[in-house]
mmCIF file of C-alpha atoms in Angstrom:
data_model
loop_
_atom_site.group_PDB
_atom_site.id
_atom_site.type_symbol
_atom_site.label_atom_id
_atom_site.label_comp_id
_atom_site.label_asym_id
_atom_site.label_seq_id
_atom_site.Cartn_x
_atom_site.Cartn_y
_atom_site.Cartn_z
ATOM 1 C CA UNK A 1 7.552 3.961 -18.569
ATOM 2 C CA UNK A 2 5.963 0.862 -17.281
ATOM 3 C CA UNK A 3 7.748 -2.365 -18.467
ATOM 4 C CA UNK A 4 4.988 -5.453 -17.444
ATOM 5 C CA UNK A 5 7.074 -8.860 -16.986
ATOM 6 C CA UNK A 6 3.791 -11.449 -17.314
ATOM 7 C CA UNK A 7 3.202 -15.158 -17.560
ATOM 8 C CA UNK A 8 1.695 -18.142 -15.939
ATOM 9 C CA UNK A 9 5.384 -18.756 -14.485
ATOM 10 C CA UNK A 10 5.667 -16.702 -11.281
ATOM 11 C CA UNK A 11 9.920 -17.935 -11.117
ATOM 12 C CA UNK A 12 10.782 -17.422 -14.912
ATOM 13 C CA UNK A 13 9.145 -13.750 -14.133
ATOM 14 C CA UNK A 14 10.959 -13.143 -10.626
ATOM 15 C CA UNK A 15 14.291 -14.039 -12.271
ATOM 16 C CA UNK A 16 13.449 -12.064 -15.496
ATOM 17 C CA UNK A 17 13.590 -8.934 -12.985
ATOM 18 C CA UNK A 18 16.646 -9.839 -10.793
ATOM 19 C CA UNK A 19 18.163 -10.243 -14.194
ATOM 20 C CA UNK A 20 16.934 -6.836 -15.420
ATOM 21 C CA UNK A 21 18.177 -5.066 -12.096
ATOM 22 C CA UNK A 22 21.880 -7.042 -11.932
ATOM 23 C CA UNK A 23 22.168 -6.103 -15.864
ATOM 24 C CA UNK A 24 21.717 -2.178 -14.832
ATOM 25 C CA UNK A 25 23.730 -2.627 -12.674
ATOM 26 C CA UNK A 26 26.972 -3.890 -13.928
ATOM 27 C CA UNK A 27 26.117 -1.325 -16.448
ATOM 28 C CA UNK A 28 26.631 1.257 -13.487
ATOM 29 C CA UNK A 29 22.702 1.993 -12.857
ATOM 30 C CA UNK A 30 22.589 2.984 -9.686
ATOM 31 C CA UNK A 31 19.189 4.486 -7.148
ATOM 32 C CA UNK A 32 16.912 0.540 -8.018
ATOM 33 C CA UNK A 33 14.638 -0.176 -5.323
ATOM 34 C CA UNK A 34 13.106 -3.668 -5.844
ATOM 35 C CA UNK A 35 9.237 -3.674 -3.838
ATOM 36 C CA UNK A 36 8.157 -6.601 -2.551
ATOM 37 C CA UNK A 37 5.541 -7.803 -0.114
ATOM 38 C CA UNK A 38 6.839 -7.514 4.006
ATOM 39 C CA UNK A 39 7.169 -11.343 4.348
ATOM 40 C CA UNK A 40 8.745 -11.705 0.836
ATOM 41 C CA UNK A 41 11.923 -9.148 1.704
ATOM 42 C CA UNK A 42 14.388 -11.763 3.230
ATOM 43 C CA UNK A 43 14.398 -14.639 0.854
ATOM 44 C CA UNK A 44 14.342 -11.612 -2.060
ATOM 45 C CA UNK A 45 17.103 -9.521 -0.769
ATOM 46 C CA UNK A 46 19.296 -13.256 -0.365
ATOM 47 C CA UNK A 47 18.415 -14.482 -4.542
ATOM 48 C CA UNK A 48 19.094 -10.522 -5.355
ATOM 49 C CA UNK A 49 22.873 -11.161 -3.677
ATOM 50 C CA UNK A 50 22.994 -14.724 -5.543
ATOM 51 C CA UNK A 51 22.413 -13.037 -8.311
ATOM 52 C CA UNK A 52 24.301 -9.643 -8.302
ATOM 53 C CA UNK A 53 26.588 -10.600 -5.574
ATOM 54 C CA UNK A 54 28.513 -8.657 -2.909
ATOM 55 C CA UNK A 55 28.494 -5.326 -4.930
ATOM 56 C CA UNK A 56 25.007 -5.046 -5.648
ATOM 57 C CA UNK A 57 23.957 -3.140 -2.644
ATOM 58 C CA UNK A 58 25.362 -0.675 -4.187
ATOM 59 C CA UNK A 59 23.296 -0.115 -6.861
ATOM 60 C CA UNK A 60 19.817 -1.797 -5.765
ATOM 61 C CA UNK A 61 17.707 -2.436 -2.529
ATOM 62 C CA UNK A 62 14.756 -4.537 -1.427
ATOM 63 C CA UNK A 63 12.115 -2.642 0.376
ATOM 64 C CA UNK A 64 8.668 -3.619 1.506
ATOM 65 C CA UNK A 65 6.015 -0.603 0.774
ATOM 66 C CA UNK A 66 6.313 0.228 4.317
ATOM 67 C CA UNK A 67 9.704 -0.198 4.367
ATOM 68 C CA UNK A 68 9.460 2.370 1.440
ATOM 69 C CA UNK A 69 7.617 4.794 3.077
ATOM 70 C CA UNK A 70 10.706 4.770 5.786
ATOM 71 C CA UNK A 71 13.161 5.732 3.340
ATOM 72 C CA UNK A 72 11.498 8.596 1.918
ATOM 73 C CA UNK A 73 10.690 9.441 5.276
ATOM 74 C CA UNK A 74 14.961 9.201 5.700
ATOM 75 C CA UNK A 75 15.564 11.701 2.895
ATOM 76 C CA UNK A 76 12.417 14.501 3.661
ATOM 77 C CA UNK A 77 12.181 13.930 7.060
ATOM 78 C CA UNK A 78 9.151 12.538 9.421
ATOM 79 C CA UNK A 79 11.677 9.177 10.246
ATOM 80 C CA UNK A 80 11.213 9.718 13.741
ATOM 81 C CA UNK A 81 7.559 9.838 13.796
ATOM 82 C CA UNK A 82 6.093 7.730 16.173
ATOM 83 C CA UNK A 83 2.262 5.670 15.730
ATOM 84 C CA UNK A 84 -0.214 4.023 17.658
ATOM 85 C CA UNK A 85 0.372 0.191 18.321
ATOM 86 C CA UNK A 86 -2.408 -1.760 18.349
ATOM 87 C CA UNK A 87 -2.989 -1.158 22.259
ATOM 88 C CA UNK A 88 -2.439 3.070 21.583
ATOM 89 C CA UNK A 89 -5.291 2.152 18.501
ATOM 90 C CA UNK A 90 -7.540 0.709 21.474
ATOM 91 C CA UNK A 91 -7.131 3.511 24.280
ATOM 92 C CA UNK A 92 -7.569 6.298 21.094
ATOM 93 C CA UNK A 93 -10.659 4.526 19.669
ATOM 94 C CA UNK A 94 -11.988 4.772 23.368
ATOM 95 C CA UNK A 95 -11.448 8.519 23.571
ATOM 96 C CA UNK A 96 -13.126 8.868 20.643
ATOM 97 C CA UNK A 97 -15.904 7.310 21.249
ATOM 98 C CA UNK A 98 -16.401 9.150 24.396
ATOM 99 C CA UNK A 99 -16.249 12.276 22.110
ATOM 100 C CA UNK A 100 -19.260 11.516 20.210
ATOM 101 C CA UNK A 101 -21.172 9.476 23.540
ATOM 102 C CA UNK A 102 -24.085 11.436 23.104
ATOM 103 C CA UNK A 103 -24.947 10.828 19.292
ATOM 104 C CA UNK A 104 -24.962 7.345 19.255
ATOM 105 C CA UNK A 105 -27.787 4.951 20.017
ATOM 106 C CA UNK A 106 -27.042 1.234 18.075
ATOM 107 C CA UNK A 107 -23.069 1.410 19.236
ATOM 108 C CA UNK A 108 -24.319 2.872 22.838
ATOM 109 C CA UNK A 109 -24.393 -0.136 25.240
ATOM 110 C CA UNK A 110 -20.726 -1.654 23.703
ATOM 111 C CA UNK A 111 -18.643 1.646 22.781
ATOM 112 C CA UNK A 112 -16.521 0.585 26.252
ATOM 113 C CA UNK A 113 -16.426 -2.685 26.167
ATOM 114 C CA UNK A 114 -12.339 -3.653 25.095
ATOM 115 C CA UNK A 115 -13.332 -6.398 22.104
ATOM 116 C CA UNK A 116 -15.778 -3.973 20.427
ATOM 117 C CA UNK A 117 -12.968 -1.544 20.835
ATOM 118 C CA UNK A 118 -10.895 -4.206 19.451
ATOM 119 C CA UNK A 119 -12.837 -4.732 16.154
ATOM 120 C CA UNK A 120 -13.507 -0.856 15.545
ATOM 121 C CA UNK A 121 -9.753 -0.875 15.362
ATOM 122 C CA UNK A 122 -9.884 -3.484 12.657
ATOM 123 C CA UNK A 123 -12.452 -1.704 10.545
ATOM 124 C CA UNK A 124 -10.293 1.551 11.517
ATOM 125 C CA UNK A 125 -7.110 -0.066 9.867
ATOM 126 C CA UNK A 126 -9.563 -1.595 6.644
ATOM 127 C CA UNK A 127 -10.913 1.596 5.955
ATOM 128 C CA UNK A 128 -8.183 3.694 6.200
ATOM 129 C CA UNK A 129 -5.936 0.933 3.608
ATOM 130 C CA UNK A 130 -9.069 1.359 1.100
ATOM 131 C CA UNK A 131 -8.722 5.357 1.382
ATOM 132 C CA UNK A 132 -12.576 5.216 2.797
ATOM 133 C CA UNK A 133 -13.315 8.442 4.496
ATOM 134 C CA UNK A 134 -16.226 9.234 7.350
ATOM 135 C CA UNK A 135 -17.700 11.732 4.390
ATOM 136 C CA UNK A 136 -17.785 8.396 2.038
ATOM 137 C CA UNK A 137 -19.580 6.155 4.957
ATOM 138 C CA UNK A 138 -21.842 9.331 5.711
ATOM 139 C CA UNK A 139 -23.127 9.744 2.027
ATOM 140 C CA UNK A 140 -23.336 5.496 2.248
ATOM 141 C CA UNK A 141 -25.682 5.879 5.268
ATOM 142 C CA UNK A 142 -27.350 8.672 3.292
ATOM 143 C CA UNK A 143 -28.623 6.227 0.885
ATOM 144 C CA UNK A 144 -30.107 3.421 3.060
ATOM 145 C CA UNK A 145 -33.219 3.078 5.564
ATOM 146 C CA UNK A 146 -33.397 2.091 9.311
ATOM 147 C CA UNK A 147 -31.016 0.426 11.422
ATOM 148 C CA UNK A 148 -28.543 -0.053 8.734
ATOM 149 C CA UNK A 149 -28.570 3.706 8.259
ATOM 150 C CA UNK A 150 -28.183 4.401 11.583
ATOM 151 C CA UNK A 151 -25.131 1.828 12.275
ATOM 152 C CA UNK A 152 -23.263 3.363 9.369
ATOM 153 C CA UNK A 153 -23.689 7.024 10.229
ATOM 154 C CA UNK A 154 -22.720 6.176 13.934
ATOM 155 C CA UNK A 155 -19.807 4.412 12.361
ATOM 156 C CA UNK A 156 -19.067 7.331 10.653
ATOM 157 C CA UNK A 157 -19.231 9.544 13.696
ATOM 158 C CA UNK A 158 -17.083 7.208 15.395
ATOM 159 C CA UNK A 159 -14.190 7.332 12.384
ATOM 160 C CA UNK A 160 -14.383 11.055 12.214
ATOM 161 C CA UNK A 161 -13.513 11.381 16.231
ATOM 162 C CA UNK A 162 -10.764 8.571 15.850
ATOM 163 C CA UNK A 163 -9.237 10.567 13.539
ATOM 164 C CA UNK A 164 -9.657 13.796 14.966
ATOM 165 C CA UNK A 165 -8.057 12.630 18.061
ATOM 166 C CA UNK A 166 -4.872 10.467 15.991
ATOM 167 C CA UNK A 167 -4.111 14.412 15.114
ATOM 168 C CA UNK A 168 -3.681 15.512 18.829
ATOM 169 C CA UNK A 169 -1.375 12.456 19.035
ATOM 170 C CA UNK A 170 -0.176 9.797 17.563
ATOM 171 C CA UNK A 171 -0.926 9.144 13.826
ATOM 172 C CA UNK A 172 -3.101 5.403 12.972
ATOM 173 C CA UNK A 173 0.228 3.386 11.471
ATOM 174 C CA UNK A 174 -1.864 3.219 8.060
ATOM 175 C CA UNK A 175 -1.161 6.888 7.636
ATOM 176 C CA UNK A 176 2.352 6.194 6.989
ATOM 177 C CA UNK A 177 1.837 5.243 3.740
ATOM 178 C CA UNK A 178 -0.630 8.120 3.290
ATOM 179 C CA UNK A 179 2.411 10.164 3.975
ATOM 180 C CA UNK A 180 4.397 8.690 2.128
ATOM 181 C CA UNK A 181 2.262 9.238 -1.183
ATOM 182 C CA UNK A 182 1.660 12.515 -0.757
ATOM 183 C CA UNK A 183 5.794 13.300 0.037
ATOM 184 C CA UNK A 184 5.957 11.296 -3.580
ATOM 185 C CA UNK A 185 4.132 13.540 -4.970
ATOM 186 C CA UNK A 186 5.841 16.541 -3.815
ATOM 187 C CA UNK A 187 9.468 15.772 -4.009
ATOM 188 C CA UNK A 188 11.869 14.332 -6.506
ATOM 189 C CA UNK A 189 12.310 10.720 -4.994
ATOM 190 C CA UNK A 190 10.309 8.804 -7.617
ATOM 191 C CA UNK A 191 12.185 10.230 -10.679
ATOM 192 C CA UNK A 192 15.666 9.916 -8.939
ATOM 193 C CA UNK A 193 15.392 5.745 -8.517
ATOM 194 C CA UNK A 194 13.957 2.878 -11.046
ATOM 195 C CA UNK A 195 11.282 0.666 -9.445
ATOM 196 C CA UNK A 196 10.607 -3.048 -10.173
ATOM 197 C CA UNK A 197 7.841 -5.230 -7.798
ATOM 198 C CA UNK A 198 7.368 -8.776 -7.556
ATOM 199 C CA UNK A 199 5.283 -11.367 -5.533
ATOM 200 C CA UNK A 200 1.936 -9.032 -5.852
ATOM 201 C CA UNK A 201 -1.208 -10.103 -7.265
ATOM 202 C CA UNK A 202 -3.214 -6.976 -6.336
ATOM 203 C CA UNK A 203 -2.254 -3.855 -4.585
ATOM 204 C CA UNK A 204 -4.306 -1.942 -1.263
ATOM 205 C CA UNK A 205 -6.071 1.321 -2.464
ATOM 206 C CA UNK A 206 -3.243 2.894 -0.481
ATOM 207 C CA UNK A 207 -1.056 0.641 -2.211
ATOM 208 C CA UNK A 208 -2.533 1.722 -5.484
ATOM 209 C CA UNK A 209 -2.384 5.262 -4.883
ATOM 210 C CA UNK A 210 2.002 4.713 -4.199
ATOM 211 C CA UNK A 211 2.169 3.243 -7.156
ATOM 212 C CA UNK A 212 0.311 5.292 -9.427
ATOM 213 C CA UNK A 213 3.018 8.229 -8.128
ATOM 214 C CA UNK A 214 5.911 6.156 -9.126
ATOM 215 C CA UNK A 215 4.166 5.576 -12.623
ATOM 216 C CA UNK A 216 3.740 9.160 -13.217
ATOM 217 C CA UNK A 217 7.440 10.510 -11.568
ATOM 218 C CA UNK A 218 9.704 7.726 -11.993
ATOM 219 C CA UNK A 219 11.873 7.373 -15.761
ATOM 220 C CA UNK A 220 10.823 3.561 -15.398
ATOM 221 C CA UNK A 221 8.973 1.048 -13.483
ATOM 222 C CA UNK A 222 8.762 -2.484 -13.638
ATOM 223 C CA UNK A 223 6.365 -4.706 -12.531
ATOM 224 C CA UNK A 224 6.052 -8.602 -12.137
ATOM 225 C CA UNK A 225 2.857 -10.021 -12.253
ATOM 226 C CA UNK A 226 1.589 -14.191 -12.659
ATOM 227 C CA UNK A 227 -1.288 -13.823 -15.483
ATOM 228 C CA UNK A 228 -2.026 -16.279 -18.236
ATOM 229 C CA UNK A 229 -4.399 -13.276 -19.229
ATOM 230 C CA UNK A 230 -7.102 -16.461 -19.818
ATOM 231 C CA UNK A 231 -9.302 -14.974 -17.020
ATOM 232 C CA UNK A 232 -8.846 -18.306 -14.827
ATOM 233 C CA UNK A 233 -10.562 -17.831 -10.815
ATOM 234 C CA UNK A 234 -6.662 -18.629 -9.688
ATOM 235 C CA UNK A 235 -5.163 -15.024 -11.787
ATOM 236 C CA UNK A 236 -8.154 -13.376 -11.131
ATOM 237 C CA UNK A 237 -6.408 -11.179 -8.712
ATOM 238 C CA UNK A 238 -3.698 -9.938 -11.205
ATOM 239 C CA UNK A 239 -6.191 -9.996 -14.118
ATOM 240 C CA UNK A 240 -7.888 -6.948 -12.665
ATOM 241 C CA UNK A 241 -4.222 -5.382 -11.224
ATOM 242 C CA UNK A 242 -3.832 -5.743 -15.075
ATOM 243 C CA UNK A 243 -6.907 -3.858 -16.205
ATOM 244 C CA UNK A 244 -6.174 -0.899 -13.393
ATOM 245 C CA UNK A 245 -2.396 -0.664 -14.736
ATOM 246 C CA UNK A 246 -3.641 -0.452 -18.080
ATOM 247 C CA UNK A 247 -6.199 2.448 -16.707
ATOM 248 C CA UNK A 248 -3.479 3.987 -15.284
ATOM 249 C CA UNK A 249 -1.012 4.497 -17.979
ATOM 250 C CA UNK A 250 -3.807 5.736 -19.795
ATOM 251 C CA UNK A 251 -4.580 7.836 -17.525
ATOM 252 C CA UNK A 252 -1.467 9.704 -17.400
ATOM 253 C CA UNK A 253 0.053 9.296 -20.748
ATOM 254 C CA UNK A 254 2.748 6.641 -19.581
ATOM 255 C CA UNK A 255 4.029 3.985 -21.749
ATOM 256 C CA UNK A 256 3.455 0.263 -20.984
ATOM 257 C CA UNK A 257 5.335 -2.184 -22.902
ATOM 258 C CA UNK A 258 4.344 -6.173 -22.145
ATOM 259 C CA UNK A 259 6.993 -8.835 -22.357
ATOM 260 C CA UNK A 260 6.403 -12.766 -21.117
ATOM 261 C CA UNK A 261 9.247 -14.358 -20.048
ATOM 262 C CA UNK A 262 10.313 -17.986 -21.276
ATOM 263 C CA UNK A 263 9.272 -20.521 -18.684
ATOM 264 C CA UNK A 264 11.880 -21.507 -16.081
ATOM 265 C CA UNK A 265 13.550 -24.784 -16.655
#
């Protein structure tokens, strides 16, 4: 089940869910993980204490999504796994590129030098978070004309060899979370804990694709999200997280119940 705290109030919302998790709780619910965005963990895991206090450790945790991915790893193994940093990302990138030498013509003359390097391993990191694959940029290139063509089919070419070699070595640090998913999917850790998440406006593809496994495997999720549902610029964000999570319940038969928390005094 997905339980949707929502309202223009981002605190009444936040404490709504603190409130939910201390209530389980005290109540002996044990196994809540409470997601919340990497720079976001701290200053939650501090109000959860405030609110819980001492004890509560015991029954709930704050973890970032990568920070999630860590603990399943902790459970099913793959802990120890180590990944490129972003130097390792540069030095790969360059072997790959190397690889493919030969079929490229627009990338040719830069493919060495260390700040094109630098800013394949950006696009690397974007396309990988948006679950793009070389296939998707090849059919891309497929449909357009001249240099544009070309640039996207050597880009392609060049994401296919990164990855290739990332498989000889050391896996891309965005793969974590692709791991992560996919253990979700094939082990019992979603439906053994409760989720709740807070402090997100819209989720990564990768992000997306977590999520939708907790939705489906877990007995309940809840989800805190600032939306005056009024389709104002400043919630346009979480009015389309909103239309996805609505797609997605749908999608697999999983009940969604709304509530909108009083405003915080």
């Amino acid at each position: 089940m997905l339980e949707l705290l929502h309202g223009p109030d981002r605190t009444a919302n936040s404490m709504e869910l603190l409130e939910q998790i201390c209530r389980n709780a005290k109540s002996g619910v044990s196994g809540q993980i409470l997601i919340v965005p990497e720079q976001y963990s701290h200053e939650t895991e501090r109000a959860l204490c405030m609110h819980g206090g001492e004890t509560i450790s015991r029954y709930a945790e704050v973890l970032s999504f990568t920070r999630l991915a860590t603990r399943v790893f902790s459970v099913y193994g793959g802990v120890c796994e180590e990944y490129l940093d972003e130097n390792g990302r540069i030095l790969t990138l360059y072997l790959a590129a190397q690889q493919v030498r030969e079929q490229l013509k627009f990338y040719a003359a830069v493919m060495t030098r260390p700040d094109f390097l630098k800013q394949l391993g950006t696009l690397m990191e974007e396309l990988l978070t948006s679950c793009i694959t070389p296939d998707a940029l090849h059919a891309a290139a497929a449909r357009l004309e001249g240099r544009l063509a070309q640039k996207i089919t050597e880009l392609a070419l060049l994401y296919e060899s990164y990855l290739s070699v990332c498989k000889s070595g050391r896996q891309d640090p965005v793969t974590r979370l692709q791991r992560a998913q996919a253990l979700l999917q094939e082990t019992d850790f979603a439906s053994e804990h409760i989720f709740y998440l807070d402090g997100f406006a819209d989720f990564t593809a990768v992000e997306r694709q977590i999520l939708s496994e907790l939705l489906r495997r877990s007995p309940e999720v809840v989800l805190a999200l600032t939306t005056d549902g009024s389709g104002k610029a400043v919630f346009r964000a979480a009015g389309e997280t909103l239309r996805w999570l609505k797609k997605e319940t749908a999608r697999w038969n999983v009940p969604m119940e709304t509530c909108r928390p009083e405003t915080a005094a």
